[in-house]
PDB file of C-alpha atoms in Angstrom:
ATOM      1  CA  MET A1197     -63.455 -18.422  16.642  1.00 46.00           C
ATOM      2  CA  LYS A1198     -63.145 -14.853  15.421  1.00 42.00           C
ATOM      3  CA  ILE A1199     -59.868 -14.398  17.318  1.00 45.00           C
ATOM      4  CA  LYS A1200     -58.496 -17.577  15.775  1.00 41.00           C
ATOM      5  CA  PHE A1201     -59.442 -16.409  12.276  1.00 36.00           C
ATOM      6  CA  ILE A1202     -57.696 -13.056  12.781  1.00 36.00           C
ATOM      7  CA  PHE A1203     -54.596 -14.832  14.073  1.00 35.00           C
ATOM      8  CA  LEU A1204     -54.463 -17.096  11.007  1.00 34.00           C
ATOM      9  CA  LEU A1205     -54.921 -14.118   8.721  1.00 35.00           C
ATOM     10  CA  LEU A1206     -52.001 -12.322  10.357  1.00 35.00           C
ATOM     11  CA  VAL A1207     -49.820 -15.420  10.042  1.00 35.00           C
ATOM     12  CA  TRP A1208     -50.691 -15.714   6.329  1.00 37.00           C
ATOM     13  CA  CYS A1209     -49.890 -12.042   5.731  1.00 39.00           C
ATOM     14  CA  SER A1210     -46.534 -12.383   7.450  1.00 38.00           C
ATOM     15  CA  PHE A1211     -45.490 -15.110   5.009  1.00 39.00           C
ATOM     16  CA  ALA A1212     -47.166 -13.759   1.863  1.00 42.00           C
ATOM     17  CA  PRO A1213     -44.841 -12.126  -0.700  1.00 45.00           C
ATOM     18  CA  ASP A1214     -44.516  -8.403  -0.022  1.00 46.00           C
ATOM     19  CA  ASN A1215     -43.735  -7.552  -3.628  1.00 41.00           C
ATOM     20  CA  PHE A1216     -46.793  -8.750  -5.536  1.00 46.00           C
ATOM     21  CA  ALA A1217     -48.244  -5.224  -5.422  1.00 59.00           C
ATOM     22  CA  GLN A1218     -45.939  -4.399  -8.352  1.00 86.00           C
ATOM     23  CA  LYS A1219     -47.457  -6.688 -10.941  1.00 92.00           C
ATOM     24  CA  VAL A1220     -45.405  -7.946 -13.853  1.00 95.00           C
ATOM     25  CA  ILE A1221     -48.508  -8.603 -15.959  1.00 95.00           C
ATOM     26  CA  GLU A1222     -50.779  -5.607 -16.535  1.00 94.00           C
ATOM     27  CA  PRO A1223     -53.006  -4.524 -19.442  1.00 91.00           C
ATOM     28  CA  ASN A1224     -51.230  -2.509 -22.162  1.00 89.00           C
ATOM     29  CA  LYS A1225     -47.773  -3.277 -20.788  1.00 94.00           C
ATOM     30  CA  LYS A1226     -45.030  -3.548 -23.425  1.00 94.00           C
ATOM     31  CA  TRP A1227     -41.460  -4.902 -23.456  1.00 95.00           C
ATOM     32  CA  MET A1228     -39.100  -3.603 -26.155  1.00 92.00           C
ATOM     33  CA  TYR A1229     -36.153  -5.462 -27.715  1.00 91.00           C
ATOM     34  CA  ALA A1230     -33.426  -4.518 -30.181  1.00 85.00           C
ATOM     35  CA  ILE A1231     -32.782  -7.397 -32.608  1.00 83.00           C
ATOM     36  CA  GLY A1232     -29.418  -7.525 -34.372  1.00 77.00           C
ATOM     37  CA  GLN A1233     -27.157  -9.586 -36.558  1.00 71.00           C
ATOM     38  CA  SER A1234     -24.298 -11.697 -35.287  1.00 64.00           C
ATOM     39  CA  TYR A1235     -20.751 -10.468 -34.808  1.00 56.00           C
ATOM     40  CA  PRO A1236     -18.587  -9.271 -36.637  1.00 54.00           C
ATOM     41  CA  THR A1237     -21.298  -7.094 -38.252  1.00 58.00           C
ATOM     42  CA  PRO A1238     -23.601  -6.476 -35.274  1.00 60.00           C
ATOM     43  CA  GLU A1239     -26.192  -4.128 -36.732  1.00 69.00           C
ATOM     44  CA  ILE A1240     -29.768  -3.745 -35.571  1.00 74.00           C
ATOM     45  CA  ASN A1241     -32.256  -5.226 -38.020  1.00 74.00           C
ATOM     46  CA  HIS A1242     -35.402  -4.106 -36.253  1.00 78.00           C
ATOM     47  CA  TYR A1243     -37.152  -3.739 -32.887  1.00 84.00           C
ATOM     48  CA  ASP A1244     -39.594  -6.269 -31.484  1.00 87.00           C
ATOM     49  CA  CYS A1245     -42.149  -5.719 -28.739  1.00 91.00           C
ATOM     50  CA  LEU A1246     -44.128  -8.050 -26.526  1.00 94.00           C
ATOM     51  CA  ILE A1247     -47.423  -6.477 -25.464  1.00 93.00           C
ATOM     52  CA  ILE A1248     -50.236  -7.531 -23.137  1.00 94.00           C
ATOM     53  CA  GLY A1249     -53.598  -7.656 -24.910  1.00 90.00           C
ATOM     54  CA  GLY A1250     -57.106  -8.604 -23.861  1.00 90.00           C
ATOM     55  CA  ASP A1251     -58.029 -11.229 -21.315  1.00 91.00           C
ATOM     56  CA  SER A1252     -58.985 -14.812 -22.066  1.00 91.00           C
ATOM     57  CA  VAL A1253     -60.223 -17.827 -20.105  1.00 92.00           C
ATOM     58  CA  ILE A1254     -58.673 -21.214 -20.888  1.00 91.00           C
ATOM     59  CA  GLY A1255     -60.108 -24.062 -18.876  1.00 88.00           C
ATOM     60  CA  SER A1256     -60.782 -22.489 -15.506  1.00 91.00           C
ATOM     61  CA  LYS A1257     -57.771 -20.120 -15.578  1.00 93.00           C
ATOM     62  CA  GLU A1258     -57.806 -16.451 -16.503  1.00 95.00           C
ATOM     63  CA  TYR A1259     -55.019 -15.260 -18.796  1.00 96.00           C
ATOM     64  CA  TYR A1260     -54.004 -12.188 -20.736  1.00 96.00           C
ATOM     65  CA  LYS A1261     -53.092 -12.552 -24.395  1.00 95.00           C
ATOM     66  CA  LEU A1262     -49.441 -11.873 -25.203  1.00 94.00           C
ATOM     67  CA  TYR A1263     -48.670 -10.506 -28.670  1.00 92.00           C
ATOM     68  CA  ASN A1264     -45.380 -10.164 -30.519  1.00 90.00           C
ATOM     69  CA  LEU A1265     -45.194  -6.943 -32.552  1.00 86.00           C
ATOM     70  CA  TYR A1266     -42.636  -6.915 -35.354  1.00 80.00           C
ATOM     71  CA  ASN A1267     -40.778  -3.598 -35.284  1.00 78.00           C
ATOM     72  CA  CYS A1268     -43.155  -2.631 -32.440  1.00 80.00           C
ATOM     73  CA  GLU A1269     -45.939  -1.812 -34.914  1.00 72.00           C
ATOM     74  CA  TYR A1270     -49.417  -2.639 -33.660  1.00 65.00           C
ATOM     75  CA  GLU A1271     -50.783  -3.489 -37.090  1.00 62.00           C
ATOM     76  CA  ILE A1272     -48.194  -6.237 -37.635  1.00 60.00           C
ATOM     77  CA  SER A1273     -48.600  -8.669 -34.785  1.00 72.00           C
ATOM     78  CA  ASN A1274     -49.047 -12.307 -33.928  1.00 87.00           C
ATOM     79  CA  LEU A1275     -50.308 -14.111 -30.850  1.00 90.00           C
ATOM     80  CA  LYS A1276     -47.329 -15.373 -28.853  1.00 92.00           C
ATOM     81  CA  GLY A1277     -49.371 -17.116 -26.174  1.00 94.00           C
ATOM     82  CA  PHE A1278     -51.204 -16.536 -22.914  1.00 96.00           C
ATOM     83  CA  ILE A1279     -49.791 -15.258 -19.642  1.00 96.00           C
ATOM     84  CA  ARG A1280     -51.107 -14.941 -16.090  1.00 96.00           C
ATOM     85  CA  GLU A1281     -49.934 -13.814 -12.668  1.00 96.00           C
ATOM     86  CA  THR A1282     -51.230 -15.281  -9.423  1.00 95.00           C
ATOM     87  CA  GLU A1283     -51.813 -13.594  -6.079  1.00 93.00           C
ATOM     88  CA  ASP A1284     -48.827 -15.455  -4.617  1.00 92.00           C
ATOM     89  CA  ALA A1285     -46.523 -13.709  -7.134  1.00 92.00           C
ATOM     90  CA  LYS A1286     -46.051 -16.514  -9.656  1.00 94.00           C
ATOM     91  CA  VAL A1287     -46.108 -15.832 -13.410  1.00 95.00           C
ATOM     92  CA  TYR A1288     -47.104 -18.582 -15.886  1.00 95.00           C
ATOM     93  CA  PHE A1289     -46.880 -18.637 -19.674  1.00 95.00           C
ATOM     94  CA  LEU A1290     -48.926 -20.828 -22.024  1.00 94.00           C
ATOM     95  CA  PRO A1291     -47.406 -20.790 -25.538  1.00 92.00           C
ATOM     96  CA  PHE A1292     -49.751 -20.559 -28.507  1.00 87.00           C
ATOM     97  CA  ASN A1293     -50.803 -24.009 -29.777  1.00 85.00           C
ATOM     98  CA  GLU A1294     -49.447 -25.756 -26.650  1.00 87.00           C
ATOM     99  CA  ALA A1295     -51.494 -27.477 -23.967  1.00 87.00           C
ATOM    100  CA  GLN A1296     -49.180 -27.068 -20.968  1.00 90.00           C
ATOM    101  CA  GLU A1297     -48.292 -23.803 -19.259  1.00 92.00           C
ATOM    102  CA  TRP A1298     -44.912 -23.322 -17.613  1.00 90.00           C
ATOM    103  CA  LEU A1299     -43.624 -21.297 -14.713  1.00 92.00           C
ATOM    104  CA  LEU A1300     -41.745 -18.136 -15.669  1.00 92.00           C
ATOM    105  CA  TYR A1301     -41.239 -16.466 -12.284  1.00 93.00           C
ATOM    106  CA  ASP A1302     -41.861 -17.016  -8.612  1.00 93.00           C
ATOM    107  CA  PHE A1303     -41.340 -13.730  -6.794  1.00 93.00           C
ATOM    108  CA  GLY A1304     -42.296 -15.455  -3.555  1.00 92.00           C
ATOM    109  CA  LEU A1305     -38.989 -17.346  -3.400  1.00 91.00           C
ATOM    110  CA  ASN A1306     -36.837 -16.912  -0.322  1.00 92.00           C
ATOM    111  CA  VAL A1307     -33.059 -16.583  -0.450  1.00 91.00           C
ATOM    112  CA  GLY A1308     -31.609 -20.077  -0.764  1.00 90.00           C
ATOM    113  CA  ASP A1309     -34.647 -21.531  -2.561  1.00 92.00           C
ATOM    114  CA  SER A1310     -34.265 -23.204  -5.961  1.00 89.00           C
ATOM    115  CA  MET A1311     -36.691 -24.237  -8.668  1.00 85.00           C
ATOM    116  CA  TYR A1312     -37.044 -25.241 -12.313  1.00 84.00           C
ATOM    117  CA  PHE A1313     -38.371 -22.577 -14.678  1.00 80.00           C
ATOM    118  CA  ASN A1314     -39.241 -22.376 -18.382  1.00 72.00           C
ATOM    119  CA  LYS A1315     -40.218 -26.004 -19.009  1.00 69.00           C
ATOM    120  CA  GLY A1316     -37.337 -27.106 -16.799  1.00 64.00           C
ATOM    121  CA  GLU A1317     -34.880 -25.290 -19.061  1.00 70.00           C
ATOM    122  CA  TYR A1318     -33.634 -23.146 -16.155  1.00 72.00           C
ATOM    123  CA  TYR A1319     -32.667 -24.610 -12.790  1.00 84.00           C
ATOM    124  CA  MET A1320     -31.930 -21.527 -10.721  1.00 87.00           C
ATOM    125  CA  TYR A1321     -31.479 -20.724  -7.057  1.00 89.00           C
ATOM    126  CA  LEU A1322     -32.000 -17.375  -5.397  1.00 91.00           C
ATOM    127  CA  ASP A1323     -28.733 -15.959  -4.055  1.00 89.00           C
ATOM    128  CA  SER A1324     -29.897 -12.597  -2.736  1.00 90.00           C
ATOM    129  CA  VAL A1325     -32.419  -9.780  -3.067  1.00 90.00           C
ATOM    130  CA  GLY A1326     -31.461  -6.106  -3.371  1.00 87.00           C
ATOM    131  CA  VAL A1327     -32.876  -2.849  -4.665  1.00 84.00           C
ATOM    132  CA  ASP A1328     -31.873  -0.608  -7.553  1.00 78.00           C
ATOM    133  CA  ASN A1329     -31.635   3.181  -7.509  1.00 73.00           C
ATOM    134  CA  THR A1330     -35.404   3.457  -8.109  1.00 76.00           C
ATOM    135  CA  ASN A1331     -36.119   1.320  -5.015  1.00 82.00           C
ATOM    136  CA  ARG A1332     -37.280  -1.559  -7.226  1.00 87.00           C
ATOM    137  CA  LYS A1333     -36.388  -5.019  -5.913  1.00 91.00           C
ATOM    138  CA  ILE A1334     -33.814  -7.035  -7.863  1.00 91.00           C
ATOM    139  CA  TYR A1335     -33.590 -10.806  -7.405  1.00 93.00           C
ATOM    140  CA  TYR A1336     -30.150 -12.275  -8.119  1.00 91.00           C
ATOM    141  CA  LEU A1337     -30.193 -15.920  -9.239  1.00 90.00           C
ATOM    142  CA  SER A1338     -27.554 -18.371 -10.403  1.00 86.00           C
ATOM    143  CA  ASN A1339     -27.202 -22.067 -11.210  1.00 81.00           C
ATOM    144  CA  GLN A1340     -24.677 -24.855 -10.898  1.00 73.00           C
ATOM    145  CA  ASN A1341     -22.880 -23.598 -14.029  1.00 70.00           C
ATOM    146  CA  ASN A1342     -22.361 -20.179 -12.410  1.00 66.00           C
ATOM    147  CA  GLU A1343     -24.719 -18.568 -14.932  1.00 74.00           C
ATOM    148  CA  ASN A1344     -26.413 -15.480 -13.548  1.00 81.00           C
ATOM    149  CA  LEU A1345     -29.877 -14.048 -14.049  1.00 86.00           C
ATOM    150  CA  GLN A1346     -31.691 -11.087 -12.549  1.00 91.00           C
ATOM    151  CA  TRP A1347     -35.411 -10.793 -11.913  1.00 93.00           C
ATOM    152  CA  ILE A1348     -36.735  -7.247 -11.732  1.00 94.00           C
ATOM    153  CA  GLU A1349     -39.761  -6.462  -9.582  1.00 94.00           C
ATOM    154  CA  GLY A1350     -42.751  -5.544 -11.730  1.00 94.00           C
ATOM    155  CA  ILE A1351     -40.789  -6.020 -14.988  1.00 95.00           C
ATOM    156  CA  GLY A1352     -39.622  -9.619 -15.457  1.00 94.00           C
ATOM    157  CA  SER A1353     -35.950 -10.345 -16.053  1.00 93.00           C
ATOM    158  CA  ASN A1354     -32.939  -8.362 -17.223  1.00 90.00           C
ATOM    159  CA  ILE A1355     -33.047 -10.236 -20.557  1.00 89.00           C
ATOM    160  CA  GLY A1356     -36.778  -9.736 -21.098  1.00 92.00           C
ATOM    161  CA  LEU A1357     -40.183 -11.015 -20.119  1.00 95.00           C
ATOM    162  CA  LEU A1358     -39.934 -14.565 -21.526  1.00 92.00           C
ATOM    163  CA  MET A1359     -36.160 -14.896 -20.996  1.00 86.00           C
ATOM    164  CA  GLU A1360     -35.780 -16.138 -24.556  1.00 80.00           C
ATOM    165  CA  ARG A1361     -32.556 -16.322 -26.530  1.00 74.00           C
ATOM    166  CA  ILE A1362     -32.461 -16.211 -30.316  1.00 74.00           C
ATOM    167  CA  VAL A1363     -30.278 -18.187 -32.728  1.00 71.00           C
ATOM    168  CA  GLY A1364     -28.189 -16.565 -35.448  1.00 68.00           C
ATOM    169  CA  GLY A1365     -28.154 -13.106 -33.905  1.00 75.00           C
ATOM    170  CA  PHE A1366     -28.635 -11.281 -30.633  1.00 79.00           C
ATOM    171  CA  GLN A1367     -31.494  -9.756 -28.723  1.00 84.00           C
ATOM    172  CA  VAL A1368     -31.234  -6.930 -26.186  1.00 86.00           C
ATOM    173  CA  PHE A1369     -34.047  -6.015 -23.795  1.00 91.00           C
ATOM    174  CA  THR A1370     -34.079  -2.208 -23.710  1.00 89.00           C
ATOM    175  CA  CYS A1371     -37.264  -0.835 -22.086  1.00 91.00           C
ATOM    176  CA  CYS A1372     -40.649  -1.581 -20.568  1.00 93.00           C
ATOM    177  CA  PHE A1373     -43.715   0.655 -20.945  1.00 93.00           C
ATOM    178  CA  ARG A1374     -47.141   0.813 -19.308  1.00 92.00           C
ATOM    179  CA  ASN A1375     -49.765   2.603 -21.404  1.00 88.00           C
ATOM    180  CA  GLU A1376     -46.856   4.116 -23.388  1.00 82.00           C
ATOM    181  CA  GLU A1377     -45.284   5.483 -20.189  1.00 89.00           C
ATOM    182  CA  LEU A1378     -41.700   4.348 -19.636  1.00 91.00           C
ATOM    183  CA  VAL A1379     -41.506   2.332 -16.405  1.00 92.00           C
ATOM    184  CA  TYR A1380     -38.103   0.636 -16.835  1.00 91.00           C
ATOM    185  CA  GLN A1381     -35.006   1.234 -18.934  1.00 88.00           C
ATOM    186  CA  ASN A1382     -31.993  -1.044 -19.278  1.00 85.00           C
ATOM    187  CA  PRO A1383     -29.341   0.742 -17.168  1.00 80.00           C
ATOM    188  CA  ASP A1384     -26.631  -0.125 -19.702  1.00 73.00           C
ATOM    189  CA  PHE A1385     -28.150   2.200 -22.328  1.00 72.00           C
ATOM    190  CA  SER A1386     -29.070   5.872 -22.367  1.00 69.00           C
ATOM    191  CA  THR A1387     -32.021   5.359 -24.718  1.00 75.00           C
ATOM    192  CA  CYS A1388     -34.596   2.706 -25.587  1.00 80.00           C
ATOM    193  CA  TYR A1389     -33.723   3.080 -29.272  1.00 71.00           C
ATOM    194  CA  ILE A1390     -30.123   2.094 -29.942  1.00 59.00           C
ATOM    195  CA  SER A1391     -28.761   3.497 -33.188  1.00 48.00           C
ATOM    196  CA  SER A1392     -26.689   1.430 -35.625  1.00 41.00           C
ATOM    197  CA  GLY A1393     -23.678   3.565 -34.749  1.00 43.00           C
ATOM    198  CA  THR A1394     -23.718   2.395 -31.122  1.00 43.00           C
ATOM    199  CA  ILE A1395     -24.624  -1.249 -31.599  1.00 43.00           C
ATOM    200  CA  ASN A1396     -20.973  -2.319 -31.410  1.00 44.00           C
ATOM    201  CA  SER A1397     -20.994  -1.337 -27.734  1.00 45.00           C
ATOM    202  CA  THR A1398     -24.262  -3.214 -27.305  1.00 44.00           C
ATOM    203  CA  TYR A1399     -22.843  -6.437 -28.655  1.00 42.00           C
ATOM    204  CA  LYS A1400     -19.591  -6.094 -26.758  1.00 43.00           C
ATOM    205  CA  ILE A1401     -21.451  -6.327 -23.467  1.00 42.00           C
ATOM    206  CA  PHE A1402     -21.915  -9.999 -24.305  1.00 42.00           C
ATOM    207  CA  LYS A1403     -18.329 -10.437 -25.472  1.00 43.00           C
ATOM    208  CA  ALA A1404     -16.879  -8.918 -22.298  1.00 43.00           C
ATOM    209  CA  THR A1405     -18.993 -11.216 -20.114  1.00 46.00           C
ATOM    210  CA  PHE A1406     -16.933 -14.234 -21.128  1.00 47.00           C
ATOM    211  CA  LYS A1407     -13.471 -12.656 -20.875  1.00 64.00           C
ATOM    212  CA  LEU A1408     -13.377 -11.216 -17.365  1.00 74.00           C
ATOM    213  CA  SER A1409     -13.731 -13.121 -14.113  1.00 79.00           C
ATOM    214  CA  PHE A1410     -13.495 -12.137 -10.446  1.00 84.00           C
ATOM    215  CA  PHE A1411     -12.302 -14.451  -7.657  1.00 83.00           C
ATOM    216  CA  PRO A1412     -12.520 -15.459  -4.883  1.00 87.00           C
ATOM    217  CA  ASN A1413     -16.211 -14.822  -4.415  1.00 83.00           C
ATOM    218  CA  PRO A1414     -17.090 -14.535  -1.515  1.00 85.00           C
ATOM    219  CA  ALA A1415     -13.983 -12.468  -0.712  1.00 89.00           C
ATOM    220  CA  ASN A1416     -12.326 -11.532   2.583  1.00 89.00           C
ATOM    221  CA  ASN A1417      -9.464  -9.165   1.794  1.00 89.00           C
ATOM    222  CA  GLN A1418      -9.014  -8.820  -1.940  1.00 91.00           C
ATOM    223  CA  VAL A1419     -10.533  -9.774  -5.275  1.00 91.00           C
ATOM    224  CA  THR A1420      -8.405 -10.905  -8.196  1.00 88.00           C
ATOM    225  CA  ILE A1421      -9.426  -9.958 -11.730  1.00 87.00           C
ATOM    226  CA  SER A1422      -8.566 -12.510 -14.397  1.00 82.00           C
ATOM    227  CA  ASN A1423      -8.254 -10.782 -17.769  1.00 80.00           C
ATOM    228  CA  PRO A1424      -6.582 -13.295 -20.125  1.00 76.00           C
ATOM    229  CA  ALA A1425      -7.557 -11.377 -23.271  1.00 74.00           C
ATOM    230  CA  GLU A1426      -5.961  -8.221 -21.774  1.00 79.00           C
ATOM    231  CA  ILE A1427      -9.066  -6.120 -22.341  1.00 80.00           C
ATOM    232  CA  HIS A1428      -8.493  -2.475 -21.423  1.00 83.00           C
ATOM    233  CA  ILE A1429     -10.438  -1.859 -18.204  1.00 86.00           C
ATOM    234  CA  LYS A1430     -11.319   1.834 -17.945  1.00 85.00           C
ATOM    235  CA  LYS A1431     -12.750   1.624 -14.447  1.00 88.00           C
ATOM    236  CA  ILE A1432     -14.447  -0.676 -11.945  1.00 90.00           C
ATOM    237  CA  GLU A1433     -17.230   0.507  -9.658  1.00 88.00           C
ATOM    238  CA  LEU A1434     -18.233  -1.162  -6.399  1.00 90.00           C
ATOM    239  CA  ILE A1435     -21.956  -0.536  -5.833  1.00 84.00           C
ATOM    240  CA  ASP A1436     -23.995  -1.374  -2.762  1.00 80.00           C
ATOM    241  CA  TYR A1437     -27.554  -2.707  -2.961  1.00 66.00           C
ATOM    242  CA  SER A1438     -29.067   0.731  -2.529  1.00 66.00           C
ATOM    243  CA  GLY A1439     -27.433   1.685  -5.844  1.00 71.00           C
ATOM    244  CA  ARG A1440     -24.748   3.888  -4.213  1.00 81.00           C
ATOM    245  CA  ILE A1441     -21.238   3.821  -5.724  1.00 86.00           C
ATOM    246  CA  ILE A1442     -18.869   3.405  -2.790  1.00 89.00           C
ATOM    247  CA  GLN A1443     -15.549   2.815  -4.586  1.00 92.00           C
ATOM    248  CA  ILE A1444     -14.060   3.398  -8.039  1.00 92.00           C
ATOM    249  CA  TRP A1445     -10.843   1.848  -9.340  1.00 92.00           C
ATOM    250  CA  ASN A1446      -9.446   3.508 -12.478  1.00 88.00           C
ATOM    251  CA  GLU A1447      -7.143   2.233 -15.241  1.00 75.00           C
ATOM    252  CA  LEU A1448      -6.370  -1.264 -14.002  1.00 80.00           C
ATOM    253  CA  GLU A1449      -3.444  -3.311 -15.240  1.00 75.00           C
ATOM    254  CA  LEU A1450      -3.820  -5.719 -18.140  1.00 73.00           C
ATOM    255  CA  GLY A1451      -3.795  -9.440 -17.506  1.00 74.00           C
ATOM    256  CA  MET A1452      -4.150  -9.931 -13.750  1.00 80.00           C
ATOM    257  CA  SER A1453      -4.911  -7.281 -11.117  1.00 84.00           C
ATOM    258  CA  THR A1454      -6.376  -7.104  -7.613  1.00 89.00           C
ATOM    259  CA  LEU A1455      -8.933  -5.012  -5.733  1.00 92.00           C
ATOM    260  CA  ASN A1456      -8.626  -4.392  -2.004  1.00 92.00           C
ATOM    261  CA  VAL A1457     -12.037  -4.916  -0.344  1.00 92.00           C
ATOM    262  CA  GLN A1458     -10.873  -5.381   3.252  1.00 91.00           C
ATOM    263  CA  GLN A1459     -12.137  -1.953   4.357  1.00 92.00           C
ATOM    264  CA  PHE A1460     -15.747  -2.550   3.264  1.00 92.00           C
ATOM    265  CA  GLN A1461     -18.546  -3.796   5.511  1.00 89.00           C
ATOM    266  CA  PRO A1462     -19.515  -7.466   5.023  1.00 88.00           C
ATOM    267  CA  GLY A1463     -22.435  -7.780   2.643  1.00 85.00           C
ATOM    268  CA  VAL A1464     -23.489  -8.148  -0.972  1.00 82.00           C
ATOM    269  CA  TYR A1465     -22.258  -5.688  -3.600  1.00 85.00           C
ATOM    270  CA  ILE A1466     -22.190  -5.242  -7.364  1.00 81.00           C
ATOM    271  CA  LEU A1467     -18.946  -4.983  -9.345  1.00 85.00           C
ATOM    272  CA  LYS A1468     -19.364  -3.053 -12.599  1.00 81.00           C
ATOM    273  CA  ALA A1469     -16.360  -3.129 -14.949  1.00 83.00           C
ATOM    274  CA  GLU A1470     -16.316  -0.677 -17.850  1.00 81.00           C
ATOM    275  CA  THR A1471     -13.988  -1.849 -20.615  1.00 79.00           C
ATOM    276  CA  ASN A1472     -13.251  -0.963 -24.223  1.00 73.00           C
ATOM    277  CA  GLU A1473     -15.250  -4.077 -25.162  1.00 66.00           C
ATOM    278  CA  GLY A1474     -18.347  -3.393 -23.093  1.00 67.00           C
ATOM    279  CA  ILE A1475     -19.601  -3.713 -19.547  1.00 70.00           C
ATOM    280  CA  LYS A1476     -19.237  -6.621 -17.156  1.00 73.00           C
ATOM    281  CA  ILE A1477     -21.508  -6.752 -14.088  1.00 72.00           C
ATOM    282  CA  GLU A1478     -21.139  -9.339 -11.343  1.00 76.00           C
ATOM    283  CA  LYS A1479     -22.409  -9.780  -7.807  1.00 78.00           C
ATOM    284  CA  LEU A1480     -19.714  -9.797  -5.085  1.00 84.00           C
ATOM    285  CA  VAL A1481     -20.074 -11.045  -1.500  1.00 85.00           C
ATOM    286  CA  VAL A1482     -17.662  -9.497   1.013  1.00 89.00           C
ATOM    287  CA  ARG A1483     -17.216 -11.411   4.245  1.00 87.00           C
TER     288      ARG A1483
END
């Protein structure tokens, strides 16, 4: 009987998520956002923070309180809702004054799995899992509309903890802190606090996303860049999943241009295009 129990325990461990050690939800964790006006006058109005507060029991489930801090000031806050993380690496959010919680993340997904998230608002499937230059796992998801999303181990998503979008302006997730120690910084920015003088570049990241496209993907020999707005592309970096830059293309032609990828090993890469209207990042599969 004892041997059978040990065998079952080993089987369970082999299938249990190996990334739940880096918890998303921890006491005194804080996510910081820059909130700005809409284009053509994209200026930062203020900073918002989401912060984990004390614990709370609702029904039979244990949650942490999640507060929204206007301008990241502790004395000006409101209860956003309740959030919890399970041992099988799922994160649930229960909005304030609502009776039903909804699934935010499932870090136990396997590549190829799909699921509804955020009250069914997101139907995403997991394309691949890589690591960034800090050895933190990155989960690359997409949906039937070819919309992309990244989940970041121990942090949440690349657009913030609750993956919310605002109306009448824009919101940029900049940094995550634990007990005031910086644990994650948006790689597109050199600082958590973006000054008004640099917010044009911040907004243009979103503009550039809709003007550049790469095809075919997956690719065998070459990748074509469609650039109908003739944005000036300063350079394109090909980055492997360890975070290493393995190729740089400089000063590409306007309109339509191609990248030769025949010499690279089959696998999953990141294409990072730096333009005069911002940064475009897209996953590339080389066959």
